[in-house]
């Protein structure tokens, strides 16, 4: 950015996640800008609630349609397309449809992709929890296996001891009860095992948080197998590099993600960190002054959190407004997010700065955090409607 007064700017935002949609919302109906939002979907997904959709709750909690976020008076041009080629020299982005969009400023919020680390058979045989479509597929497979194993043991192996892995794994027993009632069968007996190469669950949080989560998992009957490496996956087993194979009716992968591979195709524009995220400067710019990267793809402090994506969008929108008005822009300032991980029904462990809470108190923090996310995109009434669907049973 330069601190020079300019005419109305055309900003193209690519991506349909929190950062991209929030940025468009912040600039909506601003006469200083023409905004085009390019997204492969016509909805925003709240990934923090995906685990509930995987275990029998309504997917309507997760899916926030663009029509609810941007009303009929919105100035945002929404294009359902997929970016395939960046032409930085001519300031153009080409999409899968063949259409080309020119820009004054380009903002990329392409999110992340699943990373299987080359583990044989994992892509073919494991279920994932990346989108609502993946999650519904997982839910359906879990449902079928729980019905097939009515009254008997059903082996579920979760690869990944991070938040998503723990959230899903600790809710499977509840889902078995929902399935049994729905289909009038004896409840299956889920044997759930979490596998990870890390020495403790929730390895990115404090050891105190890990200990609380581990104790809760034990109470729920969820096993953990930590400090081990996966060798390969088959349709019936997860095979480790040491020890006997683990029988598995269902294998679920939540152990790896990486920034979109789109950035690797343009090494002169995007410098990547070891996690393949884009290194950005203090104004969220890549190596080109007209290209910005926000959200999970940006190598910023606390990247990967929904709250961070919202922070990115709000601060970049503020700088765009300042720039267009001839004011001095400000450097990016990361904000410490709240970390809250549900572990079973209406129980969570929370880390807010140095303060740690668990149980009912942690769950209240999580529900407040969920509502904050919804209210960041929707009117209070619509936000409350989605928020209240958290425990509405889905049609399974």
mmCIF file of C-alpha atoms in Angstrom:
data_model
loop_
_atom_site.group_PDB
_atom_site.id
_atom_site.type_symbol
_atom_site.label_atom_id
_atom_site.label_comp_id
_atom_site.label_asym_id
_atom_site.label_seq_id
_atom_site.Cartn_x
_atom_site.Cartn_y
_atom_site.Cartn_z
ATOM 1 C CA UNK A 1 0.000 0.000 0.000
ATOM 2 C CA UNK A 2 1.021 3.574 -0.608
ATOM 3 C CA UNK A 3 -0.382 6.504 1.327
ATOM 4 C CA UNK A 4 -1.632 8.224 -1.783
ATOM 5 C CA UNK A 5 -5.199 9.234 -2.482
ATOM 6 C CA UNK A 6 -6.601 7.091 -5.284
ATOM 7 C CA UNK A 7 -9.832 6.751 -7.166
ATOM 8 C CA UNK A 8 -12.332 4.009 -6.455
ATOM 9 C CA UNK A 9 -10.439 0.713 -6.196
ATOM 10 C CA UNK A 10 -11.505 -2.669 -7.511
ATOM 11 C CA UNK A 11 -10.663 -5.272 -4.898
ATOM 12 C CA UNK A 12 -10.948 -8.947 -5.828
ATOM 13 C CA UNK A 13 -11.203 -11.318 -2.866
ATOM 14 C CA UNK A 14 -10.643 -15.006 -3.551
ATOM 15 C CA UNK A 15 -11.899 -17.591 -1.075
ATOM 16 C CA UNK A 16 -15.061 -18.424 0.808
ATOM 17 C CA UNK A 17 -13.732 -18.786 4.348
ATOM 18 C CA UNK A 18 -13.894 -16.574 7.421
ATOM 19 C CA UNK A 19 -11.192 -14.106 6.375
ATOM 20 C CA UNK A 20 -12.427 -13.583 2.806
ATOM 21 C CA UNK A 21 -16.113 -13.290 3.651
ATOM 22 C CA UNK A 22 -15.488 -11.043 6.658
ATOM 23 C CA UNK A 23 -13.331 -8.722 4.543
ATOM 24 C CA UNK A 24 -16.086 -8.455 1.931
ATOM 25 C CA UNK A 25 -18.621 -7.795 4.664
ATOM 26 C CA UNK A 26 -16.454 -5.054 6.185
ATOM 27 C CA UNK A 27 -16.167 -3.300 2.802
ATOM 28 C CA UNK A 28 -19.767 -3.893 1.767
ATOM 29 C CA UNK A 29 -21.606 -0.834 0.445
ATOM 30 C CA UNK A 30 -18.526 1.358 0.806
ATOM 31 C CA UNK A 31 -18.548 3.875 -2.080
ATOM 32 C CA UNK A 32 -14.741 3.878 -2.208
ATOM 33 C CA UNK A 33 -14.571 0.304 -3.525
ATOM 34 C CA UNK A 34 -15.874 -2.173 -6.058
ATOM 35 C CA UNK A 35 -15.668 -5.583 -4.402
ATOM 36 C CA UNK A 36 -15.757 -8.955 -6.154
ATOM 37 C CA UNK A 37 -15.820 -12.078 -3.982
ATOM 38 C CA UNK A 38 -14.844 -15.287 -5.802
ATOM 39 C CA UNK A 39 -15.774 -18.455 -3.931
ATOM 40 C CA UNK A 40 -16.328 -22.051 -5.089
ATOM 41 C CA UNK A 41 -19.359 -22.229 -2.777
ATOM 42 C CA UNK A 42 -22.311 -19.993 -1.995
ATOM 43 C CA UNK A 43 -21.982 -20.484 1.733
ATOM 44 C CA UNK A 44 -19.618 -19.943 4.647
ATOM 45 C CA UNK A 45 -18.875 -22.955 6.824
ATOM 46 C CA UNK A 46 -18.175 -22.698 10.536
ATOM 47 C CA UNK A 47 -15.561 -25.422 10.835
ATOM 48 C CA UNK A 48 -15.561 -25.156 14.618
ATOM 49 C CA UNK A 49 -18.967 -26.852 14.639
ATOM 50 C CA UNK A 50 -18.195 -29.573 12.087
ATOM 51 C CA UNK A 51 -17.601 -32.166 14.788
ATOM 52 C CA UNK A 52 -21.229 -31.867 15.878
ATOM 53 C CA UNK A 53 -22.434 -32.451 12.319
ATOM 54 C CA UNK A 54 -20.232 -35.549 12.180
ATOM 55 C CA UNK A 55 -21.916 -36.964 15.277
ATOM 56 C CA UNK A 56 -25.571 -36.454 14.532
ATOM 57 C CA UNK A 57 -26.377 -32.779 15.011
ATOM 58 C CA UNK A 58 -27.842 -30.491 12.387
ATOM 59 C CA UNK A 59 -25.505 -29.325 9.593
ATOM 60 C CA UNK A 60 -27.611 -26.156 9.435
ATOM 61 C CA UNK A 61 -25.553 -24.932 12.372
ATOM 62 C CA UNK A 62 -22.402 -25.094 10.258
ATOM 63 C CA UNK A 63 -23.651 -23.669 6.953
ATOM 64 C CA UNK A 64 -24.159 -19.899 6.724
ATOM 65 C CA UNK A 65 -25.584 -19.109 3.251
ATOM 66 C CA UNK A 66 -24.228 -16.003 1.560
ATOM 67 C CA UNK A 67 -27.821 -14.837 1.095
ATOM 68 C CA UNK A 68 -28.043 -14.518 4.888
ATOM 69 C CA UNK A 69 -24.687 -12.719 5.167
ATOM 70 C CA UNK A 70 -25.159 -10.328 2.225
ATOM 71 C CA UNK A 71 -28.704 -9.030 1.854
ATOM 72 C CA UNK A 72 -30.401 -7.839 -1.350
ATOM 73 C CA UNK A 73 -28.928 -4.365 -0.888
ATOM 74 C CA UNK A 74 -25.358 -5.601 -0.808
ATOM 75 C CA UNK A 75 -22.861 -4.044 -3.216
ATOM 76 C CA UNK A 76 -20.663 -7.169 -3.275
ATOM 77 C CA UNK A 77 -20.421 -9.035 -6.581
ATOM 78 C CA UNK A 78 -20.326 -12.725 -5.693
ATOM 79 C CA UNK A 79 -18.886 -15.125 -8.264
ATOM 80 C CA UNK A 80 -19.144 -18.892 -7.777
ATOM 81 C CA UNK A 81 -15.885 -19.992 -9.357
ATOM 82 C CA UNK A 82 -12.462 -21.417 -8.570
ATOM 83 C CA UNK A 83 -9.207 -19.503 -9.105
ATOM 84 C CA UNK A 84 -6.766 -21.370 -11.344
ATOM 85 C CA UNK A 85 -4.184 -18.858 -12.585
ATOM 86 C CA UNK A 86 -2.629 -15.669 -11.267
ATOM 87 C CA UNK A 87 -1.363 -13.108 -13.777
ATOM 88 C CA UNK A 88 0.362 -10.661 -11.495
ATOM 89 C CA UNK A 89 2.015 -8.612 -14.239
ATOM 90 C CA UNK A 90 -1.347 -7.677 -15.749
ATOM 91 C CA UNK A 91 -3.207 -7.745 -12.408
ATOM 92 C CA UNK A 92 -5.595 -10.504 -13.422
ATOM 93 C CA UNK A 93 -6.879 -13.715 -11.909
ATOM 94 C CA UNK A 94 -8.243 -16.484 -14.143
ATOM 95 C CA UNK A 95 -10.872 -18.931 -12.936
ATOM 96 C CA UNK A 96 -11.960 -22.460 -13.769
ATOM 97 C CA UNK A 97 -14.856 -21.096 -15.844
ATOM 98 C CA UNK A 98 -12.339 -19.411 -18.141
ATOM 99 C CA UNK A 99 -13.385 -15.945 -17.015
ATOM 100 C CA UNK A 100 -10.654 -13.458 -16.129
ATOM 101 C CA UNK A 101 -11.015 -10.772 -13.465
ATOM 102 C CA UNK A 102 -8.823 -7.688 -13.259
ATOM 103 C CA UNK A 103 -7.988 -6.039 -9.959
ATOM 104 C CA UNK A 104 -6.352 -3.065 -8.331
ATOM 105 C CA UNK A 105 -5.785 -5.131 -5.213
ATOM 106 C CA UNK A 106 -6.049 -8.911 -4.893
ATOM 107 C CA UNK A 107 -6.744 -10.585 -1.551
ATOM 108 C CA UNK A 108 -6.226 -14.339 -1.315
ATOM 109 C CA UNK A 109 -7.876 -16.264 1.500
ATOM 110 C CA UNK A 110 -7.566 -19.753 0.041
ATOM 111 C CA UNK A 111 -7.437 -21.547 3.383
ATOM 112 C CA UNK A 112 -5.854 -24.936 3.733
ATOM 113 C CA UNK A 113 -5.785 -28.391 2.179
ATOM 114 C CA UNK A 114 -5.614 -31.809 3.780
ATOM 115 C CA UNK A 115 -2.051 -33.065 4.129
ATOM 116 C CA UNK A 116 -1.561 -36.844 4.351
ATOM 117 C CA UNK A 117 2.261 -36.670 4.485
ATOM 118 C CA UNK A 118 2.530 -39.406 1.861
ATOM 119 C CA UNK A 119 1.095 -42.080 4.180
ATOM 120 C CA UNK A 120 0.055 -45.011 1.981
ATOM 121 C CA UNK A 121 -3.648 -45.720 1.798
ATOM 122 C CA UNK A 122 -4.695 -42.828 4.003
ATOM 123 C CA UNK A 123 -6.313 -40.757 1.262
ATOM 124 C CA UNK A 124 -8.124 -43.812 -0.107
ATOM 125 C CA UNK A 125 -9.386 -45.349 3.135
ATOM 126 C CA UNK A 126 -9.672 -42.641 5.787
ATOM 127 C CA UNK A 127 -12.570 -40.269 6.305
ATOM 128 C CA UNK A 128 -11.830 -36.554 6.673
ATOM 129 C CA UNK A 129 -13.452 -33.544 8.350
ATOM 130 C CA UNK A 130 -12.492 -30.714 6.015
ATOM 131 C CA UNK A 131 -15.837 -29.496 4.637
ATOM 132 C CA UNK A 132 -19.468 -30.072 5.501
ATOM 133 C CA UNK A 133 -19.611 -32.530 2.577
ATOM 134 C CA UNK A 134 -16.696 -34.563 3.990
ATOM 135 C CA UNK A 135 -18.317 -34.432 7.395
ATOM 136 C CA UNK A 136 -21.691 -35.719 6.197
ATOM 137 C CA UNK A 137 -19.872 -38.547 4.404
ATOM 138 C CA UNK A 138 -18.118 -39.398 7.689
ATOM 139 C CA UNK A 139 -21.390 -39.240 9.604
ATOM 140 C CA UNK A 140 -23.058 -41.606 7.150
ATOM 141 C CA UNK A 141 -20.218 -44.105 7.352
ATOM 142 C CA UNK A 142 -20.223 -43.975 11.144
ATOM 143 C CA UNK A 143 -23.991 -44.458 11.140
ATOM 144 C CA UNK A 144 -23.782 -47.501 8.869
ATOM 145 C CA UNK A 145 -21.014 -49.123 10.910
ATOM 146 C CA UNK A 146 -22.838 -48.480 14.194
ATOM 147 C CA UNK A 147 -25.984 -50.097 12.800
ATOM 148 C CA UNK A 148 -24.034 -53.077 11.444
ATOM 149 C CA UNK A 149 -22.426 -53.535 14.851
ATOM 150 C CA UNK A 150 -25.580 -53.074 16.940
ATOM 151 C CA UNK A 151 -24.943 -54.478 20.399
ATOM 152 C CA UNK A 152 -21.328 -55.246 19.494
ATOM 153 C CA UNK A 153 -17.964 -53.522 19.587
ATOM 154 C CA UNK A 154 -17.217 -51.083 16.763
ATOM 155 C CA UNK A 155 -13.618 -49.934 16.320
ATOM 156 C CA UNK A 156 -13.064 -46.274 15.428
ATOM 157 C CA UNK A 157 -9.531 -44.942 15.020
ATOM 158 C CA UNK A 158 -8.904 -41.191 14.970
ATOM 159 C CA UNK A 159 -5.530 -40.134 13.580
ATOM 160 C CA UNK A 160 -4.764 -36.788 15.164
ATOM 161 C CA UNK A 161 -4.861 -35.620 18.786
ATOM 162 C CA UNK A 162 -5.511 -31.963 17.998
ATOM 163 C CA UNK A 163 -8.801 -30.156 18.689
ATOM 164 C CA UNK A 164 -10.790 -31.652 15.792
ATOM 165 C CA UNK A 165 -9.670 -35.196 16.555
ATOM 166 C CA UNK A 166 -10.581 -34.905 20.210
ATOM 167 C CA UNK A 167 -13.909 -33.198 19.515
ATOM 168 C CA UNK A 168 -15.085 -35.947 17.169
ATOM 169 C CA UNK A 169 -13.622 -38.889 19.070
ATOM 170 C CA UNK A 170 -15.173 -37.831 22.379
ATOM 171 C CA UNK A 171 -18.645 -37.469 20.810
ATOM 172 C CA UNK A 172 -18.882 -40.834 19.045
ATOM 173 C CA UNK A 173 -20.416 -42.634 22.009
ATOM 174 C CA UNK A 174 -23.210 -40.046 22.064
ATOM 175 C CA UNK A 175 -23.746 -40.587 18.331
ATOM 176 C CA UNK A 176 -24.043 -44.339 18.922
ATOM 177 C CA UNK A 177 -26.953 -43.607 21.275
ATOM 178 C CA UNK A 178 -28.608 -41.306 18.703
ATOM 179 C CA UNK A 179 -28.305 -43.984 16.002
ATOM 180 C CA UNK A 180 -29.697 -46.700 18.287
ATOM 181 C CA UNK A 181 -32.793 -44.638 19.103
ATOM 182 C CA UNK A 182 -33.334 -43.581 15.489
ATOM 183 C CA UNK A 183 -33.073 -47.084 14.024
ATOM 184 C CA UNK A 184 -34.491 -49.056 16.976
ATOM 185 C CA UNK A 185 -31.389 -51.192 17.410
ATOM 186 C CA UNK A 186 -29.206 -52.014 20.358
ATOM 187 C CA UNK A 187 -26.490 -49.403 20.834
ATOM 188 C CA UNK A 188 -23.158 -50.334 19.325
ATOM 189 C CA UNK A 189 -20.182 -50.283 21.683
ATOM 190 C CA UNK A 190 -17.676 -47.862 20.133
ATOM 191 C CA UNK A 191 -14.042 -48.595 20.892
ATOM 192 C CA UNK A 192 -12.451 -45.251 20.064
ATOM 193 C CA UNK A 193 -8.689 -44.808 19.860
ATOM 194 C CA UNK A 194 -6.831 -41.564 19.180
ATOM 195 C CA UNK A 195 -3.425 -42.018 17.545
ATOM 196 C CA UNK A 196 -0.754 -39.331 17.229
ATOM 197 C CA UNK A 197 3.005 -39.014 16.951
ATOM 198 C CA UNK A 198 2.928 -36.218 19.552
ATOM 199 C CA UNK A 199 3.644 -37.196 23.167
ATOM 200 C CA UNK A 200 0.392 -35.663 24.457
ATOM 201 C CA UNK A 201 -3.050 -34.650 23.266
ATOM 202 C CA UNK A 202 -3.552 -31.003 22.253
ATOM 203 C CA UNK A 203 0.233 -30.599 21.876
ATOM 204 C CA UNK A 204 0.020 -26.941 20.796
ATOM 205 C CA UNK A 205 -1.656 -25.931 24.064
ATOM 206 C CA UNK A 206 -0.261 -26.002 27.588
ATOM 207 C CA UNK A 207 0.484 -29.263 29.380
ATOM 208 C CA UNK A 208 -2.195 -28.390 31.953
ATOM 209 C CA UNK A 209 -4.821 -28.252 29.193
ATOM 210 C CA UNK A 210 -3.519 -31.558 27.796
ATOM 211 C CA UNK A 211 -3.756 -33.196 31.217
ATOM 212 C CA UNK A 212 -7.344 -32.040 31.719
ATOM 213 C CA UNK A 213 -8.346 -33.272 28.268
ATOM 214 C CA UNK A 214 -6.591 -36.605 28.784
ATOM 215 C CA UNK A 215 -8.369 -37.197 32.078
ATOM 216 C CA UNK A 216 -11.715 -36.391 30.491
ATOM 217 C CA UNK A 217 -11.016 -38.750 27.562
ATOM 218 C CA UNK A 218 -10.254 -41.533 30.021
ATOM 219 C CA UNK A 219 -13.550 -40.879 31.802
ATOM 220 C CA UNK A 220 -15.336 -41.176 28.454
ATOM 221 C CA UNK A 221 -13.585 -44.450 27.639
ATOM 222 C CA UNK A 222 -11.585 -43.008 24.735
ATOM 223 C CA UNK A 223 -8.150 -44.598 24.393
ATOM 224 C CA UNK A 224 -5.036 -42.692 23.353
ATOM 225 C CA UNK A 225 -1.971 -44.096 21.641
ATOM 226 C CA UNK A 226 0.634 -41.348 21.574
ATOM 227 C CA UNK A 227 4.233 -41.022 20.451
ATOM 228 C CA UNK A 228 3.645 -43.467 17.570
ATOM 229 C CA UNK A 229 3.915 -43.079 13.814
ATOM 230 C CA UNK A 230 1.496 -44.369 11.217
ATOM 231 C CA UNK A 231 2.963 -46.507 8.454
ATOM 232 C CA UNK A 232 -0.078 -47.132 6.237
ATOM 233 C CA UNK A 233 -3.840 -47.546 6.200
ATOM 234 C CA UNK A 234 -6.044 -50.288 4.763
ATOM 235 C CA UNK A 235 -9.817 -50.670 4.568
ATOM 236 C CA UNK A 236 -9.772 -52.604 7.846
ATOM 237 C CA UNK A 237 -6.631 -51.589 9.735
ATOM 238 C CA UNK A 238 -4.392 -48.714 10.694
ATOM 239 C CA UNK A 239 -0.835 -49.983 10.594
ATOM 240 C CA UNK A 240 1.819 -48.359 12.759
ATOM 241 C CA UNK A 241 5.570 -48.372 12.192
ATOM 242 C CA UNK A 242 5.938 -50.420 15.372
ATOM 243 C CA UNK A 243 3.506 -52.790 17.045
ATOM 244 C CA UNK A 244 0.462 -54.701 15.832
ATOM 245 C CA UNK A 245 -2.025 -53.212 13.345
ATOM 246 C CA UNK A 246 -5.081 -51.576 14.881
ATOM 247 C CA UNK A 247 -8.382 -53.060 13.663
ATOM 248 C CA UNK A 248 -10.621 -50.271 12.413
ATOM 249 C CA UNK A 249 -14.180 -50.246 11.141
ATOM 250 C CA UNK A 250 -13.652 -46.540 10.460
ATOM 251 C CA UNK A 251 -10.411 -44.528 10.247
ATOM 252 C CA UNK A 252 -10.711 -40.751 10.560
ATOM 253 C CA UNK A 253 -7.905 -38.375 9.549
ATOM 254 C CA UNK A 254 -7.455 -35.062 11.367
ATOM 255 C CA UNK A 255 -3.678 -35.037 11.689
ATOM 256 C CA UNK A 256 -2.508 -32.675 9.009
ATOM 257 C CA UNK A 257 -3.249 -29.668 6.870
ATOM 258 C CA UNK A 258 -1.268 -27.212 4.834
ATOM 259 C CA UNK A 259 -1.859 -23.951 3.035
ATOM 260 C CA UNK A 260 -3.310 -24.160 -0.465
ATOM 261 C CA UNK A 261 -0.869 -25.509 -3.058
ATOM 262 C CA UNK A 262 -1.894 -22.617 -5.334
ATOM 263 C CA UNK A 263 0.820 -20.447 -3.773
ATOM 264 C CA UNK A 264 3.661 -22.841 -4.632
ATOM 265 C CA UNK A 265 3.138 -22.214 -8.331
ATOM 266 C CA UNK A 266 4.300 -18.599 -7.969
ATOM 267 C CA UNK A 267 7.551 -18.630 -5.957
ATOM 268 C CA UNK A 268 8.462 -15.111 -7.067
ATOM 269 C CA UNK A 269 5.271 -13.751 -5.470
ATOM 270 C CA UNK A 270 4.812 -16.040 -2.466
ATOM 271 C CA UNK A 271 7.543 -17.025 -0.023
ATOM 272 C CA UNK A 272 6.493 -19.997 2.110
ATOM 273 C CA UNK A 273 7.296 -21.016 5.659
ATOM 274 C CA UNK A 274 7.911 -24.685 6.658
ATOM 275 C CA UNK A 275 4.143 -25.266 6.934
ATOM 276 C CA UNK A 276 3.670 -23.944 3.376
ATOM 277 C CA UNK A 277 1.943 -20.797 4.648
ATOM 278 C CA UNK A 278 2.661 -17.517 2.884
ATOM 279 C CA UNK A 279 5.070 -15.128 4.543
ATOM 280 C CA UNK A 280 3.479 -11.673 4.628
ATOM 281 C CA UNK A 281 4.771 -8.289 5.722
ATOM 282 C CA UNK A 282 3.338 -6.001 8.380
ATOM 283 C CA UNK A 283 0.520 -4.983 6.013
ATOM 284 C CA UNK A 284 -0.464 -8.577 5.039
ATOM 285 C CA UNK A 285 1.198 -8.217 1.612
ATOM 286 C CA UNK A 286 2.989 -10.993 -0.246
ATOM 287 C CA UNK A 287 6.049 -10.169 -2.375
ATOM 288 C CA UNK A 288 3.855 -8.033 -4.629
ATOM 289 C CA UNK A 289 2.440 -4.789 -3.149
ATOM 290 C CA UNK A 290 -0.947 -5.383 -4.784
ATOM 291 C CA UNK A 291 -1.437 -8.927 -3.456
ATOM 292 C CA UNK A 292 -2.502 -9.731 0.097
ATOM 293 C CA UNK A 293 -2.854 -13.057 1.908
ATOM 294 C CA UNK A 294 -5.113 -13.476 4.933
ATOM 295 C CA UNK A 295 -6.575 -16.226 7.079
ATOM 296 C CA UNK A 296 -5.192 -19.747 7.456
ATOM 297 C CA UNK A 297 -2.836 -19.344 4.472
ATOM 298 C CA UNK A 298 -0.941 -16.444 6.034
ATOM 299 C CA UNK A 299 2.126 -17.101 8.160
ATOM 300 C CA UNK A 300 1.048 -14.853 11.016
ATOM 301 C CA UNK A 301 0.951 -15.373 14.752
ATOM 302 C CA UNK A 302 -2.114 -17.449 15.738
ATOM 303 C CA UNK A 303 -2.854 -18.336 12.100
ATOM 304 C CA UNK A 304 -5.316 -21.193 11.788
ATOM 305 C CA UNK A 305 -7.868 -19.845 14.249
ATOM 306 C CA UNK A 306 -11.280 -18.497 13.234
ATOM 307 C CA UNK A 307 -10.782 -15.525 15.521
ATOM 308 C CA UNK A 308 -7.463 -14.759 13.801
ATOM 309 C CA UNK A 309 -9.083 -14.872 10.360
ATOM 310 C CA UNK A 310 -11.649 -12.336 11.521
ATOM 311 C CA UNK A 311 -8.890 -10.143 12.969
ATOM 312 C CA UNK A 312 -7.007 -10.302 9.646
ATOM 313 C CA UNK A 313 -10.094 -9.211 7.730
ATOM 314 C CA UNK A 314 -11.060 -6.352 10.038
ATOM 315 C CA UNK A 315 -7.563 -4.899 10.120
ATOM 316 C CA UNK A 316 -7.018 -5.186 6.366
ATOM 317 C CA UNK A 317 -10.425 -3.617 5.684
ATOM 318 C CA UNK A 318 -9.525 -0.747 7.979
ATOM 319 C CA UNK A 319 -6.276 -0.193 6.081
ATOM 320 C CA UNK A 320 -8.051 -0.269 2.719
ATOM 321 C CA UNK A 321 -10.430 2.409 3.986
ATOM 322 C CA UNK A 322 -7.555 4.522 5.311
ATOM 323 C CA UNK A 323 -5.611 4.134 2.089
ATOM 324 C CA UNK A 324 -8.580 5.161 -0.059
ATOM 325 C CA UNK A 325 -9.187 8.186 2.175
ATOM 326 C CA UNK A 326 -5.564 9.295 2.113
ATOM 327 C CA UNK A 327 -4.888 8.420 5.752
ATOM 328 C CA UNK A 328 -1.857 6.647 7.182
ATOM 329 C CA UNK A 329 -2.249 2.876 7.309
ATOM 330 C CA UNK A 330 -1.324 0.790 10.369
ATOM 331 C CA UNK A 331 0.726 -2.327 10.854
ATOM 332 C CA UNK A 332 -0.932 -5.669 11.517
ATOM 333 C CA UNK A 333 -1.401 -6.431 15.198
ATOM 334 C CA UNK A 334 -2.158 -10.066 16.110
ATOM 335 C CA UNK A 335 -4.683 -10.741 18.859
ATOM 336 C CA UNK A 336 -4.397 -13.633 21.287
ATOM 337 C CA UNK A 337 -7.305 -15.988 20.534
ATOM 338 C CA UNK A 338 -9.361 -17.994 22.989
ATOM 339 C CA UNK A 339 -8.669 -21.718 22.737
ATOM 340 C CA UNK A 340 -11.640 -23.916 23.639
ATOM 341 C CA UNK A 341 -11.904 -27.638 22.923
ATOM 342 C CA UNK A 342 -15.095 -29.597 23.675
ATOM 343 C CA UNK A 343 -14.391 -33.057 25.083
ATOM 344 C CA UNK A 344 -17.703 -34.877 25.175
ATOM 345 C CA UNK A 345 -21.229 -33.617 25.686
ATOM 346 C CA UNK A 346 -21.416 -30.084 27.152
ATOM 347 C CA UNK A 347 -17.873 -30.247 28.552
ATOM 348 C CA UNK A 348 -14.874 -28.281 27.330
ATOM 349 C CA UNK A 349 -11.399 -27.206 28.296
ATOM 350 C CA UNK A 350 -10.537 -23.559 27.664
ATOM 351 C CA UNK A 351 -7.299 -21.578 27.628
ATOM 352 C CA UNK A 352 -7.825 -17.829 27.791
ATOM 353 C CA UNK A 353 -4.405 -16.248 28.122
ATOM 354 C CA UNK A 354 -2.968 -17.825 31.275
ATOM 355 C CA UNK A 355 -6.397 -18.746 32.648
ATOM 356 C CA UNK A 356 -7.543 -22.326 32.184
ATOM 357 C CA UNK A 357 -11.111 -23.531 32.696
ATOM 358 C CA UNK A 358 -12.798 -26.882 32.199
ATOM 359 C CA UNK A 359 -16.107 -28.665 32.527
ATOM 360 C CA UNK A 360 -19.289 -26.596 32.563
ATOM 361 C CA UNK A 361 -17.321 -23.354 32.772
ATOM 362 C CA UNK A 362 -15.242 -24.280 29.749
ATOM 363 C CA UNK A 363 -18.384 -25.235 27.856
ATOM 364 C CA UNK A 364 -19.969 -21.854 28.553
ATOM 365 C CA UNK A 365 -16.859 -20.149 27.166
ATOM 366 C CA UNK A 366 -17.134 -22.300 24.054
ATOM 367 C CA UNK A 367 -20.794 -21.491 23.514
ATOM 368 C CA UNK A 368 -20.089 -17.778 23.948
ATOM 369 C CA UNK A 369 -17.251 -18.100 21.421
ATOM 370 C CA UNK A 370 -19.573 -19.858 18.957
ATOM 371 C CA UNK A 371 -22.117 -17.062 19.254
ATOM 372 C CA UNK A 372 -19.378 -14.451 18.713
ATOM 373 C CA UNK A 373 -18.454 -16.174 15.437
ATOM 374 C CA UNK A 374 -22.038 -16.203 14.185
ATOM 375 C CA UNK A 375 -22.601 -12.578 15.167
ATOM 376 C CA UNK A 376 -19.470 -11.613 13.212
ATOM 377 C CA UNK A 377 -21.320 -12.488 10.003
ATOM 378 C CA UNK A 378 -25.047 -12.468 10.684
ATOM 379 C CA UNK A 379 -27.691 -10.294 12.264
ATOM 380 C CA UNK A 380 -28.294 -11.080 15.932
ATOM 381 C CA UNK A 381 -31.525 -12.916 15.139
ATOM 382 C CA UNK A 382 -29.994 -15.114 12.433
ATOM 383 C CA UNK A 383 -26.874 -15.693 14.533
ATOM 384 C CA UNK A 384 -29.014 -16.919 17.426
ATOM 385 C CA UNK A 385 -30.957 -19.236 15.115
ATOM 386 C CA UNK A 386 -27.784 -20.953 13.896
ATOM 387 C CA UNK A 387 -26.310 -21.023 17.391
ATOM 388 C CA UNK A 388 -29.389 -22.771 18.786
ATOM 389 C CA UNK A 389 -29.116 -25.569 16.204
ATOM 390 C CA UNK A 390 -26.069 -26.943 18.040
ATOM 391 C CA UNK A 391 -28.097 -29.755 19.581
ATOM 392 C CA UNK A 392 -30.846 -30.163 17.035
ATOM 393 C CA UNK A 393 -30.642 -33.752 15.811
ATOM 394 C CA UNK A 394 -30.060 -34.159 12.088
ATOM 395 C CA UNK A 395 -31.937 -36.465 9.765
ATOM 396 C CA UNK A 396 -29.564 -39.419 9.779
#
